[in-house]
PDB file of C-alpha atoms in Angstrom:
ATOM      1  CA  MET Z  90     103.436  51.196 -27.585  1.00  0.00           C
ATOM      2  CA  GLU Z  91     105.356  51.528 -24.520  1.00  0.00           C
ATOM      3  CA  GLN Z  92     105.606  54.879 -22.220  1.00  0.00           C
ATOM      4  CA  ASP Z  93     107.770  56.072 -19.627  1.00  0.00           C
ATOM      5  CA  PHE Z  94     105.835  57.193 -16.697  1.00  0.00           C
ATOM      6  CA  ARG Z  95     106.543  59.391 -13.826  1.00  0.00           C
ATOM      7  CA  GLN Z  96     104.755  59.413 -10.388  1.00  0.00           C
ATOM      8  CA  GLU Z  97     102.927  62.586  -9.652  1.00  0.00           C
ATOM      9  CA  SER Z  98     100.303  63.214  -6.756  1.00  0.00           C
ATOM     10  CA  SER Z  99      97.631  62.741  -8.969  1.00  0.00           C
ATOM     11  CA  GLY Z 100      98.646  59.526 -10.371  1.00  0.00           C
ATOM     12  CA  LEU Z 101     100.916  58.440 -13.439  1.00  0.00           C
ATOM     13  CA  GLN Z 102     101.794  60.682 -16.176  1.00  0.00           C
ATOM     14  CA  PRO Z 103     103.641  60.150 -19.095  1.00  0.00           C
ATOM     15  CA  LEU Z 104     107.024  61.619 -19.501  1.00  0.00           C
ATOM     16  CA  ASN Z 105     106.082  63.163 -23.005  1.00  0.00           C
ATOM     17  CA  GLY Z 106     103.408  65.510 -21.182  1.00  0.00           C
ATOM     18  CA  GLN Z 107     100.141  63.565 -22.443  1.00  0.00           C
ATOM     19  CA  PRO Z 108      97.663  63.399 -20.016  1.00  0.00           C
ATOM     20  CA  THR Z 109      96.472  60.188 -19.156  1.00  0.00           C
ATOM     21  CA  SER Z 110      92.868  59.271 -19.388  1.00  0.00           C
ATOM     22  CA  ASN Z 111      92.255  60.079 -15.491  1.00  0.00           C
ATOM     23  CA  GLN Z 112      93.953  63.460 -15.905  1.00  0.00           C
ATOM     24  CA  SER Z 113      92.522  66.506 -17.375  1.00  0.00           C
ATOM     25  CA  VAL Z 114      94.945  68.525 -19.693  1.00  0.00           C
ATOM     26  CA  ASP Z 115      95.183  71.917 -17.762  1.00  0.00           C
ATOM     27  CA  SER Z 116      96.129  70.265 -14.525  1.00  0.00           C
ATOM     28  CA  GLN Z 117      99.715  70.987 -13.334  1.00  0.00           C
ATOM     29  CA  PRO Z 118     101.971  68.513 -12.233  1.00  0.00           C
ATOM     30  CA  ALA Z 119     103.021  68.357  -8.394  1.00  0.00           C
ATOM     31  CA  ASN Z 120     106.738  68.760  -9.073  1.00  0.00           C
ATOM     32  CA  ASN Z 121     108.409  71.169 -11.305  1.00  0.00           C
ATOM     33  CA  TYR Z 122     110.543  68.685 -13.548  1.00  0.00           C
ATOM     34  CA  ASN Z 123     111.797  71.539 -15.868  1.00  0.00           C
ATOM     35  CA  GLN Z 124     113.453  73.126 -13.047  1.00  0.00           C
ATOM     36  CA  PRO Z 125     117.433  73.100 -13.304  1.00  0.00           C
ATOM     37  CA  TYR Z 126     119.355  70.552 -11.170  1.00  0.00           C
ATOM     38  CA  ASN Z 127     120.353  71.836  -7.970  1.00  0.00           C
ATOM     39  CA  GLN Z 128     118.152  75.124  -7.910  1.00  0.00           C
ATOM     40  CA  PRO Z 129     115.570  76.186  -5.714  1.00  0.00           C
ATOM     41  CA  MET Z 130     112.084  76.630  -7.193  1.00  0.00           C
ATOM     42  CA  ASN Z 131     112.113  80.163  -5.508  1.00  0.00           C
ATOM     43  CA  ASN Z 132     114.688  82.426  -4.303  1.00  0.00           C
ATOM     44  CA  GLN Z 133     114.627  80.949  -0.558  1.00  0.00           C
ATOM     45  CA  PRO Z 134     117.589  78.970   0.500  1.00  0.00           C
ATOM     46  CA  LEU Z 135     117.377  75.204   0.809  1.00  0.00           C
ATOM     47  CA  ALA Z 136     118.396  75.241   4.754  1.00  0.00           C
ATOM     48  CA  ARG Z 137     118.459  77.743   7.228  1.00  0.00           C
ATOM     49  CA  LEU Z 138     121.952  78.675   8.773  1.00  0.00           C
ATOM     50  CA  ASN Z 139     122.931  79.515  12.079  1.00  0.00           C
ATOM     51  CA  THR Z 140     122.739  83.057  13.255  1.00  0.00           C
ATOM     52  CA  LYS Z 141     123.502  82.718  16.881  1.00  0.00           C
ATOM     53  CA  ARG Z 142     127.425  82.165  16.587  1.00  0.00           C
ATOM     54  CA  GLY Z 143     128.890  84.095  19.672  1.00  0.00           C
ATOM     55  CA  LEU Z 144     132.436  84.326  21.309  1.00  0.00           C
ATOM     56  CA  LEU Z 145     131.277  83.999  24.870  1.00  0.00           C
ATOM     57  CA  LYS Z 146     129.321  80.508  23.894  1.00  0.00           C
ATOM     58  CA  TYR Z 147     132.639  79.488  21.778  1.00  0.00           C
ATOM     59  CA  ILE Z 148     134.878  80.050  24.737  1.00  0.00           C
ATOM     60  CA  LEU Z 149     132.283  78.415  27.228  1.00  0.00           C
ATOM     61  CA  LEU Z 150     131.260  75.660  25.555  1.00  0.00           C
ATOM     62  CA  SER Z 151     134.771  74.954  24.222  1.00  0.00           C
ATOM     63  CA  LEU Z 152     136.095  75.138  27.682  1.00  0.00           C
ATOM     64  CA  ILE Z 153     133.373  72.420  29.037  1.00  0.00           C
ATOM     65  CA  THR Z 154     133.487  70.419  26.010  1.00  0.00           C
ATOM     66  CA  PHE Z 155     137.666  70.304  26.113  1.00  0.00           C
ATOM     67  CA  GLY Z 156     137.872  71.977  22.706  1.00  0.00           C
ATOM     68  CA  ILE Z 157     135.467  69.896  20.825  1.00  0.00           C
ATOM     69  CA  TYR Z 158     132.706  72.227  20.312  1.00  0.00           C
ATOM     70  CA  GLY Z 159     135.547  74.889  19.016  1.00  0.00           C
ATOM     71  CA  ILE Z 160     136.158  72.348  16.308  1.00  0.00           C
ATOM     72  CA  VAL Z 161     132.502  71.687  15.503  1.00  0.00           C
ATOM     73  CA  ALA Z 162     132.059  75.607  15.583  1.00  0.00           C
ATOM     74  CA  MET Z 163     134.897  76.245  13.151  1.00  0.00           C
ATOM     75  CA  SER Z 164     133.463  73.094  11.014  1.00  0.00           C
ATOM     76  CA  SER Z 165     130.204  74.966  10.783  1.00  0.00           C
ATOM     77  CA  VAL Z 166     132.110  78.196   9.549  1.00  0.00           C
ATOM     78  CA  SER Z 167     133.871  76.326   6.805  1.00  0.00           C
ATOM     79  CA  THR Z 168     130.648  74.342   5.635  1.00  0.00           C
ATOM     80  CA  ASP Z 169     128.412  77.534   5.593  1.00  0.00           C
ATOM     81  CA  ILE Z 170     130.741  79.620   3.537  1.00  0.00           C
ATOM     82  CA  ASN Z 171     130.900  77.016   1.236  1.00  0.00           C
ATOM     83  CA  LEU Z 172     127.026  77.110   1.065  1.00  0.00           C
ATOM     84  CA  ILE Z 173     126.759  80.633   0.867  1.00  0.00           C
ATOM     85  CA  ALA Z 174     129.775  81.862  -1.573  1.00  0.00           C
ATOM     86  CA  SER Z 175     130.383  78.792  -3.846  1.00  0.00           C
ATOM     87  CA  ARG Z 176     127.712  79.428  -6.461  1.00  0.00           C
ATOM     88  CA  TYR Z 177     129.088  82.733  -6.860  1.00  0.00           C
ATOM     89  CA  ASP Z 178     132.971  82.495  -6.784  1.00  0.00           C
ATOM     90  CA  GLY Z 179     133.425  79.099  -7.721  1.00  0.00           C
ATOM     91  CA  ARG Z 180     135.712  78.341  -4.650  1.00  0.00           C
ATOM     92  CA  LYS Z 181     135.397  75.593  -1.900  1.00  0.00           C
ATOM     93  CA  THR Z 182     137.155  76.017   1.586  1.00  0.00           C
ATOM     94  CA  MET Z 183     138.839  73.155   2.721  1.00  0.00           C
ATOM     95  CA  HIS Z 184     136.597  71.546   5.860  1.00  0.00           C
ATOM     96  CA  PHE Z 185     138.248  72.792   9.360  1.00  0.00           C
ATOM     97  CA  CYS Z 186     138.469  68.681  10.549  1.00  0.00           C
ATOM     98  CA  LEU Z 187     140.959  68.450   7.680  1.00  0.00           C
ATOM     99  CA  VAL Z 188     142.864  71.479   8.595  1.00  0.00           C
ATOM    100  CA  TYR Z 189     142.686  70.754  12.241  1.00  0.00           C
ATOM    101  CA  PHE Z 190     143.397  66.920  12.682  1.00  0.00           C
ATOM    102  CA  ILE Z 191     145.526  66.111   9.483  1.00  0.00           C
ATOM    103  CA  PHE Z 192     147.405  68.897   7.833  1.00  0.00           C
ATOM    104  CA  SER Z 193     148.141  71.160  10.920  1.00  0.00           C
ATOM    105  CA  TRP Z 194     150.569  68.494  12.309  1.00  0.00           C
ATOM    106  CA  LEU Z 195     151.728  67.725   9.070  1.00  0.00           C
ATOM    107  CA  THR Z 196     153.010  70.988   8.010  1.00  0.00           C
ATOM    108  CA  PHE Z 197     154.104  72.258  11.461  1.00  0.00           C
ATOM    109  CA  GLY Z 198     151.268  74.803  11.681  1.00  0.00           C
ATOM    110  CA  ILE Z 199     151.346  76.437   8.198  1.00  0.00           C
ATOM    111  CA  VAL Z 200     148.219  75.162   6.816  1.00  0.00           C
ATOM    112  CA  PRO Z 201     145.982  76.720   9.505  1.00  0.00           C
ATOM    113  CA  ILE Z 202     147.467  79.997   9.018  1.00  0.00           C
ATOM    114  CA  VAL Z 203     146.975  79.734   5.177  1.00  0.00           C
ATOM    115  CA  TRP Z 204     143.331  78.532   5.749  1.00  0.00           C
ATOM    116  CA  TYR Z 205     142.505  81.465   8.150  1.00  0.00           C
ATOM    117  CA  HIS Z 206     143.804  84.079   5.809  1.00  0.00           C
ATOM    118  CA  LYS Z 207     141.887  82.252   2.955  1.00  0.00           C
ATOM    119  CA  ILE Z 208     138.427  82.096   4.899  1.00  0.00           C
ATOM    120  CA  SER Z 209     138.866  85.285   6.247  1.00  0.00           C
ATOM    121  CA  ALA Z 210     139.422  86.731   2.980  1.00  0.00           C
ATOM    122  CA  ARG Z 211     136.444  84.897   1.263  1.00  0.00           C
ATOM    123  CA  ILE Z 212     134.204  85.887   3.998  1.00  0.00           C
ATOM    124  CA  GLY Z 213     135.236  89.652   3.192  1.00  0.00           C
ATOM    125  CA  ARG Z 214     134.646  89.176  -0.296  1.00  0.00           C
ATOM    126  CA  GLU Z 215     131.292  87.663   0.246  1.00  0.00           C
ATOM    127  CA  LEU Z 216     130.256  90.538   2.719  1.00  0.00           C
ATOM    128  CA  SER Z 217     131.176  93.020  -0.004  1.00  0.00           C
ATOM    129  CA  ARG Z 218     129.380  91.258  -2.807  1.00  0.00           C
ATOM    130  CA  ARG Z 219     126.178  91.382  -0.651  1.00  0.00           C
ATOM    131  CA  ASN Z 220     126.677  95.019   0.117  1.00  0.00           C
ATOM    132  CA  ILE Z 221     126.650  93.960   3.946  1.00  0.00           C
ATOM    133  CA  ALA Z 222     128.649  97.220   5.550  1.00  0.00           C
ATOM    134  CA  TYR Z 223     130.705  95.315   7.841  1.00  0.00           C
ATOM    135  CA  SER Z 224     134.940  95.523   7.864  1.00  0.00           C
ATOM    136  CA  PHE Z 225     136.297  91.809   7.827  1.00  0.00           C
ATOM    137  CA  GLY Z 226     139.018  90.249   5.674  1.00  0.00           C
ATOM    138  CA  ALA Z 227     142.238  88.664   5.625  1.00  0.00           C
ATOM    139  CA  GLY Z 228     143.576  91.964   7.445  1.00  0.00           C
ATOM    140  CA  SER Z 229     141.673  91.212  10.256  1.00  0.00           C
ATOM    141  CA  PHE Z 230     143.380  88.032  10.459  1.00  0.00           C
ATOM    142  CA  TRP Z 231     146.710  89.320  10.221  1.00  0.00           C
ATOM    143  CA  GLY Z 232     146.068  92.385  12.424  1.00  0.00           C
ATOM    144  CA  TRP Z 233     143.755  90.894  15.267  1.00  0.00           C
ATOM    145  CA  ASN Z 234     144.766  87.139  15.233  1.00  0.00           C
ATOM    146  CA  VAL Z 235     148.378  87.075  14.652  1.00  0.00           C
ATOM    147  CA  LEU Z 236     149.784  90.848  15.544  1.00  0.00           C
ATOM    148  CA  GLY Z 237     146.811  91.107  18.200  1.00  0.00           C
ATOM    149  CA  SER Z 238     148.455  87.948  20.273  1.00  0.00           C
ATOM    150  CA  LEU Z 239     150.735  90.557  21.256  1.00  0.00           C
ATOM    151  CA  ILE Z 240     148.295  92.160  23.479  1.00  0.00           C
ATOM    152  CA  ILE Z 241     146.755  88.873  24.126  1.00  0.00           C
ATOM    153  CA  VAL Z 242     142.922  89.780  23.383  1.00  0.00           C
ATOM    154  CA  GLY Z 243     143.653  90.264  19.705  1.00  0.00           C
ATOM    155  CA  PRO Z 244     142.462  86.655  18.695  1.00  0.00           C
ATOM    156  CA  LEU Z 245     139.448  86.971  20.725  1.00  0.00           C
ATOM    157  CA  ILE Z 246     138.402  90.087  18.765  1.00  0.00           C
ATOM    158  CA  TYR Z 247     139.336  87.969  15.861  1.00  0.00           C
ATOM    159  CA  LEU Z 248     136.791  85.169  16.563  1.00  0.00           C
ATOM    160  CA  HIS Z 249     134.227  87.802  17.645  1.00  0.00           C
ATOM    161  CA  LYS Z 250     134.624  89.451  14.096  1.00  0.00           C
ATOM    162  CA  LEU Z 251     134.624  86.135  12.364  1.00  0.00           C
ATOM    163  CA  PHE Z 252     131.374  85.020  13.839  1.00  0.00           C
ATOM    164  CA  LYS Z 253     129.489  88.305  13.580  1.00  0.00           C
ATOM    165  CA  SER Z 254     130.652  88.388  10.016  1.00  0.00           C
ATOM    166  CA  MET Z 255     129.328  84.925   9.500  1.00  0.00           C
ATOM    167  CA  ASN Z 256     126.081  85.798  11.700  1.00  0.00           C
ATOM    168  CA  LEU Z 257     125.595  88.526   9.040  1.00  0.00           C
ATOM    169  CA  LEU Z 258     126.336  86.547   5.860  1.00  0.00           C
ATOM    170  CA  SER Z 259     123.939  83.599   7.478  1.00  0.00           C
ATOM    171  CA  ALA Z 260     121.149  86.330   8.263  1.00  0.00           C
ATOM    172  CA  ASP Z 261     121.237  87.492   4.811  1.00  0.00           C
ATOM    173  CA  PHE Z 262     121.710  84.182   3.258  1.00  0.00           C
ATOM    174  CA  ASN Z 263     118.550  83.045   4.951  1.00  0.00           C
ATOM    175  CA  GLU Z 264     116.317  86.082   3.934  1.00  0.00           C
ATOM    176  CA  ARG Z 265     117.591  86.395   0.252  1.00  0.00           C
ATOM    177  CA  GLY Z 266     119.393  83.161  -0.651  1.00  0.00           C
TER     178      GLY Z 266
END
C-alpha cells in the first residue's frame, strides 16, 4: 500500500497521522499543518514594521538622495498600511510607485490627490479600529496638505501627522498583530 509522507524533524510521518515504526504515538509534529493558510501560529505579526519614521529624516534624506528616499518612504507607508489593515477592511491601497511614476503624469496630478485622500482616510479608520487616540484622517490631508499649503508649512505638518500615525499603527501591529 502506498502512503504519502511529509518530512518532519524527527523523520517521515504518513499524512494520515499514523506514526511510523520509529515514532511514538504521543509525539507532536514539528510543524502545525492544521493551521489555516496565511495565519500566524500565535498572535505575533509575521514581520516587524518600521516605527522610526520622522519628518526631519524624511526631509534631509530626500534632499541628499534627490527625492529617492521620499519615494521609498511613501512606498513603505503604502505597503505597511496594506499589511496592517487589509485583513480587517478587505481593501488594498495602490503602491506609491505606481501612483508616482505612472498615474500622476497620465492624469495630470489627479490620482496622487485621490491616493493621499484614500490612504489618509484608511489610516484614520485603522487608528480608530485599534482604539489609538490620535486624530488623523482625510480631513488632515485636505486641511493641512491642501489648504495648509497657503501658509507654506501645512504640507510639512501633514507629513508629520502621517508619519506619526503610521508609527503608532506599526508599533501597535508589532505588539498585538
